[in-house]
Short mmCIF file of C-alpha atoms in Angstrom, two decimals:
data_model
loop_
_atom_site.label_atom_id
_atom_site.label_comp_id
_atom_site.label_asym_id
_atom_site.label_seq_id
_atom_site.Cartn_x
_atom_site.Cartn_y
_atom_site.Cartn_z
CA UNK A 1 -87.19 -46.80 -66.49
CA UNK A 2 -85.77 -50.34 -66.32
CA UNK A 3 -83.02 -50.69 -63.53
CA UNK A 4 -79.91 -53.43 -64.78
CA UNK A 5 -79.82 -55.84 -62.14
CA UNK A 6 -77.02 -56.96 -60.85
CA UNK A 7 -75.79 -59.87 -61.40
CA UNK A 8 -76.00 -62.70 -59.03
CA UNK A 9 -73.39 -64.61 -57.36
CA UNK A 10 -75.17 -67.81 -57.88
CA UNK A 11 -76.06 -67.51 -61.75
CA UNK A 12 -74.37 -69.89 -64.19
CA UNK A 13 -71.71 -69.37 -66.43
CA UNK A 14 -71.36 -71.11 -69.44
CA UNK A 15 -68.83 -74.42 -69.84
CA UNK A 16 -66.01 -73.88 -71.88
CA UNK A 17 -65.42 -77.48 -74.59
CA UNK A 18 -62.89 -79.82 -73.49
CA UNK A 19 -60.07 -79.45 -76.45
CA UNK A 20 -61.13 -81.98 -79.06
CA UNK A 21 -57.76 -84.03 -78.53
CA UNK A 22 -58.95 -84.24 -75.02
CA UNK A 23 -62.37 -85.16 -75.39
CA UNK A 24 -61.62 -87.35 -78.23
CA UNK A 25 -58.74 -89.01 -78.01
CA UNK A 26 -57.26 -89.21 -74.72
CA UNK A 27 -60.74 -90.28 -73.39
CA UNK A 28 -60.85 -93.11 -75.84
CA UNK A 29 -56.92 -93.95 -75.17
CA UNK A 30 -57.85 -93.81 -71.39
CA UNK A 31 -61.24 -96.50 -72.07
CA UNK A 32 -59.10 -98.63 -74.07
CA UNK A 33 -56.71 -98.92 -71.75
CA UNK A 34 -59.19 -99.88 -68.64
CA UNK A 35 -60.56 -102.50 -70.60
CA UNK A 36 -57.55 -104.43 -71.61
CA UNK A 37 -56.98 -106.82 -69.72
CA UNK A 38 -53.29 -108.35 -69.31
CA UNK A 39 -53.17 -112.19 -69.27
CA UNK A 40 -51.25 -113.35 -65.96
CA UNK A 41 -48.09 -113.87 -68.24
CA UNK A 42 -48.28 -110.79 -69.34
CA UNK A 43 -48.62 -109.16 -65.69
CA UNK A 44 -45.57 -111.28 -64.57
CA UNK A 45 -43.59 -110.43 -67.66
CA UNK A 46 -44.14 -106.61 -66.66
CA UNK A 47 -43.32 -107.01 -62.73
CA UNK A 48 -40.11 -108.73 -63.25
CA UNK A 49 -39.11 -106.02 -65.65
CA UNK A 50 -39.96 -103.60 -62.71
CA UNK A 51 -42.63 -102.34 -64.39
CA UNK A 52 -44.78 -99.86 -62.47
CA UNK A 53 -47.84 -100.15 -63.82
CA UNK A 54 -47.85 -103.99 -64.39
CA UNK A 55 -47.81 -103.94 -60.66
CA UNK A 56 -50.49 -101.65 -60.01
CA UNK A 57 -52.91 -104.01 -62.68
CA UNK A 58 -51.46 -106.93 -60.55
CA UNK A 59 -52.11 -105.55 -57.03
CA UNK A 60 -55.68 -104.62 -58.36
CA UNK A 61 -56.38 -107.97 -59.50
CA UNK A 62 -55.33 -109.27 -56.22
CA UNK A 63 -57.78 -106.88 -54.57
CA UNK A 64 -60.24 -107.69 -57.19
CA UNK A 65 -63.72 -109.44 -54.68
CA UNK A 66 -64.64 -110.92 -58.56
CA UNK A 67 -64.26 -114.58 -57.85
CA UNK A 68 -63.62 -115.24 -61.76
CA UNK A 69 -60.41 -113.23 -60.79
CA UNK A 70 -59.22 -115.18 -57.97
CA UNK A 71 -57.27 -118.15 -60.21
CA UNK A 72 -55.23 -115.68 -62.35
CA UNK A 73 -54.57 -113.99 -59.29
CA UNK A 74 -53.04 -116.82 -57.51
CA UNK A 75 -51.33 -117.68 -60.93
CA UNK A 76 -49.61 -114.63 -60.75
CA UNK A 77 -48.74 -114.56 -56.64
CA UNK A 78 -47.09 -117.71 -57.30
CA UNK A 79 -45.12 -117.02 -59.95
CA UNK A 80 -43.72 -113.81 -58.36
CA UNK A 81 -43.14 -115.92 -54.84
CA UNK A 82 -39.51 -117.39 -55.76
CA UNK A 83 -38.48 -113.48 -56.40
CA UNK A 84 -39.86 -112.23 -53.12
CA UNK A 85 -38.46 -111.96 -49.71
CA UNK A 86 -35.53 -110.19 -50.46
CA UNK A 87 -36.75 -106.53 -48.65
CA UNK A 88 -36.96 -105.11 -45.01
CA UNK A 89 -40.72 -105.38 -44.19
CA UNK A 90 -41.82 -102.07 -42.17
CA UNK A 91 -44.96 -101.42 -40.13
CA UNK A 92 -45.23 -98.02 -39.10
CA UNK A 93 -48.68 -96.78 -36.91
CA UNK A 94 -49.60 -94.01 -34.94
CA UNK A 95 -52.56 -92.25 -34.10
CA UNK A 96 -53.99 -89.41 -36.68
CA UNK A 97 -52.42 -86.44 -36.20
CA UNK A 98 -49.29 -88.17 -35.46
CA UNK A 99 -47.89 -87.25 -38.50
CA UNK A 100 -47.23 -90.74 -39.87
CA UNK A 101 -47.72 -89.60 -44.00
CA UNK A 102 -45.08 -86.84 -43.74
CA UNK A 103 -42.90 -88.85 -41.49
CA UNK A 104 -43.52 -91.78 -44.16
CA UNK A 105 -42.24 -89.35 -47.30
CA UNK A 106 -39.34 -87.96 -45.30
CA UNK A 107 -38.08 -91.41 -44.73
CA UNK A 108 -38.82 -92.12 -48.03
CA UNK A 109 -37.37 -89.89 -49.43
CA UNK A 110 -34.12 -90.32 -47.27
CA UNK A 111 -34.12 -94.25 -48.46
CA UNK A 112 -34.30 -93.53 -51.97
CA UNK A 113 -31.42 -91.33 -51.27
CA UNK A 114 -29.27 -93.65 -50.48
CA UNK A 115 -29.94 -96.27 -53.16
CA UNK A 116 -33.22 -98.05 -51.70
CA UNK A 117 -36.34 -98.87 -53.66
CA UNK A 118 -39.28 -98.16 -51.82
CA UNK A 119 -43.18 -99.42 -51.96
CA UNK A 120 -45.47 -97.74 -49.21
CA UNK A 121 -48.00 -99.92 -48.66
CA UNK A 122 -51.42 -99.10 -46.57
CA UNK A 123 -53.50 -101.26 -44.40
CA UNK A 124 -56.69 -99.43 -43.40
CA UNK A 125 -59.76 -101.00 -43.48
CA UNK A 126 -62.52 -98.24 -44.97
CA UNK A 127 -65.78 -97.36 -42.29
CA UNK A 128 -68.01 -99.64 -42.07
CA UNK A 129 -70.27 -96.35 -41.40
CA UNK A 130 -69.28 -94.23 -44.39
CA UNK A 131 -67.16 -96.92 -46.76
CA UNK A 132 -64.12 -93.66 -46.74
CA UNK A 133 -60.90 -94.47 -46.54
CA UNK A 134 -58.36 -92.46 -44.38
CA UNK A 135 -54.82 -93.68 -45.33
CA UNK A 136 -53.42 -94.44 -48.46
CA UNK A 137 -53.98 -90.90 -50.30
CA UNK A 138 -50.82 -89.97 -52.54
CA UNK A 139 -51.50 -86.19 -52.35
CA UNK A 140 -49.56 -85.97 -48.64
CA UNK A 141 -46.47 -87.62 -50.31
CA UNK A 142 -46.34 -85.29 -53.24
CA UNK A 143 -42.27 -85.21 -53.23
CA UNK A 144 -42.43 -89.10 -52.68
CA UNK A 145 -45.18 -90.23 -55.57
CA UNK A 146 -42.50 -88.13 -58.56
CA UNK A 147 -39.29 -90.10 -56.87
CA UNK A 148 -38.72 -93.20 -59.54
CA UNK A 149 -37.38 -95.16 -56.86
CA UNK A 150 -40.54 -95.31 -55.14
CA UNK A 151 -44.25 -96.90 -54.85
CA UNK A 152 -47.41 -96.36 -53.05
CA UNK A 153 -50.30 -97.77 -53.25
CA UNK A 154 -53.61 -96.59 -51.16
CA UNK A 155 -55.40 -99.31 -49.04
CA UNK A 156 -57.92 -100.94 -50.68
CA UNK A 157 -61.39 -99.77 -49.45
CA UNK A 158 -64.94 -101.17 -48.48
CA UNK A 159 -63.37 -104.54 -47.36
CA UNK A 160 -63.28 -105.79 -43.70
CA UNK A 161 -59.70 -105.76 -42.08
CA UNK A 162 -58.99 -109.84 -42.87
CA UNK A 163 -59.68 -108.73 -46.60
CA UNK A 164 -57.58 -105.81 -46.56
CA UNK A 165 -54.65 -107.43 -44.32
CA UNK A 166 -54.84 -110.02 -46.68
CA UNK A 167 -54.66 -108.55 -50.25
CA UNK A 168 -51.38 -105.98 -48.45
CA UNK A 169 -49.76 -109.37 -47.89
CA UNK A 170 -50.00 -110.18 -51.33
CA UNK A 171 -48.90 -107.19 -52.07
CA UNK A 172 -46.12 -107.02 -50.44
CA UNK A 173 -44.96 -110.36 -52.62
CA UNK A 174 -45.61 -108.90 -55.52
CA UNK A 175 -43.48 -105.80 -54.58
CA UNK A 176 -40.66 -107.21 -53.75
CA UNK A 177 -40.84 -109.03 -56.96
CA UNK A 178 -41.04 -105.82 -58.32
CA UNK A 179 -37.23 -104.75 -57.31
CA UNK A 180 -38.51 -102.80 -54.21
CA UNK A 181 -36.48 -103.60 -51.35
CA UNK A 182 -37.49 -102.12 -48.33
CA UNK A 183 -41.80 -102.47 -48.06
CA UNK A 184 -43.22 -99.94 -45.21
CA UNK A 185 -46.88 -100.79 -44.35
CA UNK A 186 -48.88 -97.65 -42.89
CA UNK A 187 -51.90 -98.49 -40.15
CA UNK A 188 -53.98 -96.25 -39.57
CA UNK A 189 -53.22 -96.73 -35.60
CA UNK A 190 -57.02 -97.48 -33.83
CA UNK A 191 -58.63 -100.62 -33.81
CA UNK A 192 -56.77 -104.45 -34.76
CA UNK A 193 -55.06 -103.37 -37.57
CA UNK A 194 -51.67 -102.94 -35.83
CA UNK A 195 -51.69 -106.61 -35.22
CA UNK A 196 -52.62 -107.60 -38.66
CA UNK A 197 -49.50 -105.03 -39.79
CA UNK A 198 -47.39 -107.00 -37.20
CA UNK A 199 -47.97 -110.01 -38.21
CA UNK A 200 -46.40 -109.25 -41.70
CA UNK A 201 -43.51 -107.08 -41.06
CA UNK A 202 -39.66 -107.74 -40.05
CA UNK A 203 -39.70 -104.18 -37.68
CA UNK A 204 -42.78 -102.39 -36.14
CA UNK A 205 -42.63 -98.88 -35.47
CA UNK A 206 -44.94 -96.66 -33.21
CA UNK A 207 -44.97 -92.90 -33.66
CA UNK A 208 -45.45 -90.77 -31.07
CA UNK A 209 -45.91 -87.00 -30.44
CA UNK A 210 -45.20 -84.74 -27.29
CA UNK A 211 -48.05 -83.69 -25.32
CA UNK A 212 -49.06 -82.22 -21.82
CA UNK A 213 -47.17 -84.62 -19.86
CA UNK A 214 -49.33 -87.65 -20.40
CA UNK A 215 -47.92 -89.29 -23.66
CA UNK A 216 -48.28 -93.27 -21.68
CA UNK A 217 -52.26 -92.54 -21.24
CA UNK A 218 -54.34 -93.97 -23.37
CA UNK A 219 -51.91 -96.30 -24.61
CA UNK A 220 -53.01 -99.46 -25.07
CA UNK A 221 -50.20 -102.30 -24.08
CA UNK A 222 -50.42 -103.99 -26.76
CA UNK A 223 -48.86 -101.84 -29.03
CA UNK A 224 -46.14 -101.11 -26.84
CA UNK A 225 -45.57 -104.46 -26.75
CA UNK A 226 -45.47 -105.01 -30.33
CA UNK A 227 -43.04 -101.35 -30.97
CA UNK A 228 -39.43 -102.38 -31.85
CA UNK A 229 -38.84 -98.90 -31.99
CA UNK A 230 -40.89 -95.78 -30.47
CA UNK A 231 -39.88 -92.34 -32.92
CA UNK A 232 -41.19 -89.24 -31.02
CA UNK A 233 -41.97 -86.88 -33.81
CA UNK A 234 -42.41 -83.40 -34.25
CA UNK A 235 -38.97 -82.98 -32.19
CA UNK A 236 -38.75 -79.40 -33.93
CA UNK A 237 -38.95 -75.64 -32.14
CA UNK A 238 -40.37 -75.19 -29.39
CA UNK A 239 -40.89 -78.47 -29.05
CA UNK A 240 -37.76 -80.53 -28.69
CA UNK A 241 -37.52 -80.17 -24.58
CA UNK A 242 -41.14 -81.78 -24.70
CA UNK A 243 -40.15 -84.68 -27.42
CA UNK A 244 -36.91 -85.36 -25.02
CA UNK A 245 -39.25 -85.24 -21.86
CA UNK A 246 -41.25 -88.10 -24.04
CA UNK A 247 -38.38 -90.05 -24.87
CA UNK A 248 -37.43 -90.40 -21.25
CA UNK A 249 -40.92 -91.23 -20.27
CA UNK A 250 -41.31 -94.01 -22.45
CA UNK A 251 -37.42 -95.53 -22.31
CA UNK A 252 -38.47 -95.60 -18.84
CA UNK A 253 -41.83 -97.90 -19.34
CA UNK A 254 -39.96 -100.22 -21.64
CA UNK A 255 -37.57 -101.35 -19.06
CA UNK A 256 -41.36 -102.62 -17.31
CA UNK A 257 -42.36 -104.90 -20.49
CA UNK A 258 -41.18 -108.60 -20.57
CA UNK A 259 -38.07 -109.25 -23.45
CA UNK A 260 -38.77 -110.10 -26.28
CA UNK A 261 -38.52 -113.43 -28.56
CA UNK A 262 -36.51 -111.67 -30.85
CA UNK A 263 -33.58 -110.69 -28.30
CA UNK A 264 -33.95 -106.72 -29.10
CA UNK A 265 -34.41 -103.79 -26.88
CA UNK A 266 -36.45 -101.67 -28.47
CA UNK A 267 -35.18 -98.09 -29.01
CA UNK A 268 -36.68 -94.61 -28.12
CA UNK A 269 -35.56 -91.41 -29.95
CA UNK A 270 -36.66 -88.21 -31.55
CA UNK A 271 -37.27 -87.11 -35.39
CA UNK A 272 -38.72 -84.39 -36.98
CA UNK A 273 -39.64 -84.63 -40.53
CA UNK A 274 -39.35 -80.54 -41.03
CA UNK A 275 -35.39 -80.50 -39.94
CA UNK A 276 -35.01 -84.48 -41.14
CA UNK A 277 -32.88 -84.56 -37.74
CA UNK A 278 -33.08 -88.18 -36.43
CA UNK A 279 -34.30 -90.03 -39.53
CA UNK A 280 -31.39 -91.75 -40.29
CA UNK A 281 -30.91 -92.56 -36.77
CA UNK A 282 -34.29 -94.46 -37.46
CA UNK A 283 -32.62 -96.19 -40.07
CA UNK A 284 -29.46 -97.03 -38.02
CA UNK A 285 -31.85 -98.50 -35.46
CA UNK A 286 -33.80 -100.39 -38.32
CA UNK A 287 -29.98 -102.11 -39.50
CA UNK A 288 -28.84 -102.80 -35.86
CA UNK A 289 -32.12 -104.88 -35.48
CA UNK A 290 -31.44 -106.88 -38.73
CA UNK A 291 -28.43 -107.38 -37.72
CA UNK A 292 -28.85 -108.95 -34.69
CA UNK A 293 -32.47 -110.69 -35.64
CA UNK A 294 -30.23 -112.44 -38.50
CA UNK A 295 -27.17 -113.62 -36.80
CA UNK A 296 -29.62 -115.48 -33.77
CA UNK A 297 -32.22 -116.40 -36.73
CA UNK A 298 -34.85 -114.84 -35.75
CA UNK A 299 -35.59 -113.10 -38.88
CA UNK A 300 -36.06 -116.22 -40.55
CA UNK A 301 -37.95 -118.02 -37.80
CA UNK A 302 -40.58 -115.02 -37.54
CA UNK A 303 -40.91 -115.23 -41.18
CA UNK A 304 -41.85 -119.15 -41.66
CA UNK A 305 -44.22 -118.24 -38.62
CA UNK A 306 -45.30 -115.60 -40.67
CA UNK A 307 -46.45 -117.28 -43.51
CA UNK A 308 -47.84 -120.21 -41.59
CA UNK A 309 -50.82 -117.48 -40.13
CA UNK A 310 -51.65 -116.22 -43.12
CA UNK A 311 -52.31 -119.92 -44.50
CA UNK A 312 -54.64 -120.38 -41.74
CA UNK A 313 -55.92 -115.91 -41.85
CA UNK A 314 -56.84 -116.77 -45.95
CA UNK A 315 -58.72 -120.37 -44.81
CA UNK A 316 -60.76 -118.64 -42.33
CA UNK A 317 -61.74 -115.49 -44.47
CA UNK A 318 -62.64 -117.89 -47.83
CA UNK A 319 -64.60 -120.10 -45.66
CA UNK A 320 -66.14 -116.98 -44.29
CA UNK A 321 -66.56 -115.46 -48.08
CA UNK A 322 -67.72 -118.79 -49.51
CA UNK A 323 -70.31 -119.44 -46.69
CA UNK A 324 -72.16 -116.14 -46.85
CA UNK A 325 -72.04 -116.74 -51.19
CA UNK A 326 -73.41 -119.73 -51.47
CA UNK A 327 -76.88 -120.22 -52.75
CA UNK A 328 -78.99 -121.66 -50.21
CA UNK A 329 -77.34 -119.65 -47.30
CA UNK A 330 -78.25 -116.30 -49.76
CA UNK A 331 -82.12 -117.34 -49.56
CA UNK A 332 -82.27 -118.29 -46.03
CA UNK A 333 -79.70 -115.69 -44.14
CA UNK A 334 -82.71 -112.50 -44.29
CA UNK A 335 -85.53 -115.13 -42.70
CA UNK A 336 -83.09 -116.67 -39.76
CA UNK A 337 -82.16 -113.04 -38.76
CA UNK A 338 -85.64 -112.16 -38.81
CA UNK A 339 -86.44 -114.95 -36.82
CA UNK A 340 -84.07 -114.61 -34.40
CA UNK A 341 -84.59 -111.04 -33.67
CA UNK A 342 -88.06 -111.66 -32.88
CA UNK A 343 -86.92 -114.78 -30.25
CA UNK A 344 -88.63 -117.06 -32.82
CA UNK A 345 -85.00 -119.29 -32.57
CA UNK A 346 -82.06 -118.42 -30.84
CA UNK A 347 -78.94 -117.57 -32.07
CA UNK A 348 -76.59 -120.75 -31.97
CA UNK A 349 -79.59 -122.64 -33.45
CA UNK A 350 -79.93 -120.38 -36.67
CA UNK A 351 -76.46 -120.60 -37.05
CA UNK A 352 -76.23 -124.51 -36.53
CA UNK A 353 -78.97 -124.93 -38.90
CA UNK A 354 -77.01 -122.63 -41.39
CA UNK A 355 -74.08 -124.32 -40.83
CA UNK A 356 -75.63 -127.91 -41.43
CA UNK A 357 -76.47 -126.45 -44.96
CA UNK A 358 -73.71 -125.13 -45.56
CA UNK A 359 -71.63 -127.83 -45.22
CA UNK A 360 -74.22 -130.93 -45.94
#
């Protein structure tokens, strides 16, 4: 007598078809789209129309490493420059775990609220170990992504952090010329990306979070330097003695720290993105700094300055790009690292002798 056996766990079950509208259409609709591709009149037509998707296919082009994209990319950068530089610029790092994407949505969300248009903007340059990419990913700013005033765009990935810093510059331009006025750029908080993020924003922010009494370890002074503004978050439940405990610790170590070119004291205070309690105070801070950065000129000063590093940033990185893509370097970069890692030449000969080439 046979005995039924029963069915395994593991054993397949058959696919159900895709609806033929689905499988038919929409796929075609969604290949059609992907391979059109917008002249840069077109691309500029749709960004100063405030079109959201124009600025997506323009920010991609930007990021685009395809060099036949580089001129039409410039053409359209340029064309957008005499609309830009009408937002408040906002860096915002923190370490992970911080709780910098729901921060980010809360005070999104609070922005749009009160009339603001908002692009979030990521700078996170992907692993050079595993190529992922840790910031950037819509899904933890659910609420934020369906708000019509609002913008983000994740970082783009497998590019080294002058790439990356780079291309969220250019983004940034096109942005604003866009209709968003008030940019926030999200670091991923380890490494020199808070200085590239610095070096392109109006106000820097460092988040902060409570711990066991030794929030100023491990703090590198640096980016306490940089902070305009230092938001303990998490101030929520059991945890608001703690975040006020914080606060004093580190309004107390910014009295140590030289003043800054800008004139400002930077602020310390609490926020917690559950409650929303001290968000707009983050905002009040943000204005007060504006205020007083415009009336001395500062504002306009650290812009020009601004601009005039990211001239020289983009020289270095296309000399950089253009030396390790051109022809002869390409044959003769595998046999001079060879050579030197078997002491057959040292290093600063290989790379004058790649460098004569290169530039003969």
């Amino acid at each position: 007598m046979n005995k039924k056996h029963p069915k395994s766990a593991l054993s397949e079950k058959k696919g159900v078809a895709s609806p033929e509208i689905l499988s038919k259409n929409s796929v075609e609709q969604i290949v059609r789209f992907r391979k059109f591709q917008p002249s840069a009149n077109e691309l500029i037509e749709g960004i100063l129309k405030q079109d959201k998707v124009a600025l997506s296919r323009a920010i991609t082009l930007v990021e685009s490493t395809n060099f036949e994209h580089l001129e039409k990319a410039n053409e359209v950068i340029n064309a957008c420059l005499p609309f830009a530089n009408k937002s408040v610029r906002i860096g915002i790092t923190g370490v992970p775990g911080v709780g910098k994407s729901t921060f980010i949505e809360c005070f999104g969300l609070y922005l749009t609220s009160i009339g603001k248009k908002v692009a979030v903007l990521a700078v996170d340059p992907s692993s050079t170990i595993s190529h992922g990419s840790i910031l950037g990913d819509k899904t933890r700013m659910e609420e934020l992504v369906k708000d019509k005033n609002a913008y983000i765009r994740p970082s783009a990935s497998g590019e080294n952090l002058g790439g990356v810093a780079r291309k969220t510059r250019e983004a940034i331009i096109l942005c604003e010329a866009t209709g968003f006025d008030t940019i926030i750029i999200e670091t991923v908080g380890v490494g020199q990306s808070e200085t590239a993020v610095h070096s392109m924003v109006d106000f820097f922010l460092l988040l902060k979070i409570s711990g066991a009494g030794d929030e100023l370890q491990g703090i590198k002074r640096g980016i306490m330097e940089m902070a305009d503004a230092i938001v303990i978050n998490k101030a929520d439940g059991d945890n608001v003695k703690r975040a006020n405990a914080a606060k004093s610790e580190f309004s107390n170590a910014l009295h140590l720290f030289p003043a800054k070119k800008s004139g400002w004291n930077p602020k310390v205070s609490t926020c917690s993105s559950i409650t929303k309690d001290g968000v707009e105070d983050v905002w009040e801070t943000i204005l007060n700094y504006l205020e007083l950065t415009k009336s001395n000129n500062y504002f306009v000063e650290n812009r020009m300055e601004q601009n005039q590093y990211w001239m020289l940033e983009t020289i270095n990185e296309q000399l950089k790009t253009n030396f390790y893509n051109h022809s002869e370097i390409c044959l003769l970069l595998e046999q001079n690292k060879k050579a030197v890692q078997k002491n057959e030449i040292s290093p600063f000969a290989a790379a004058k002798n790649l460098l004569g080439i290169y530039f003969k």
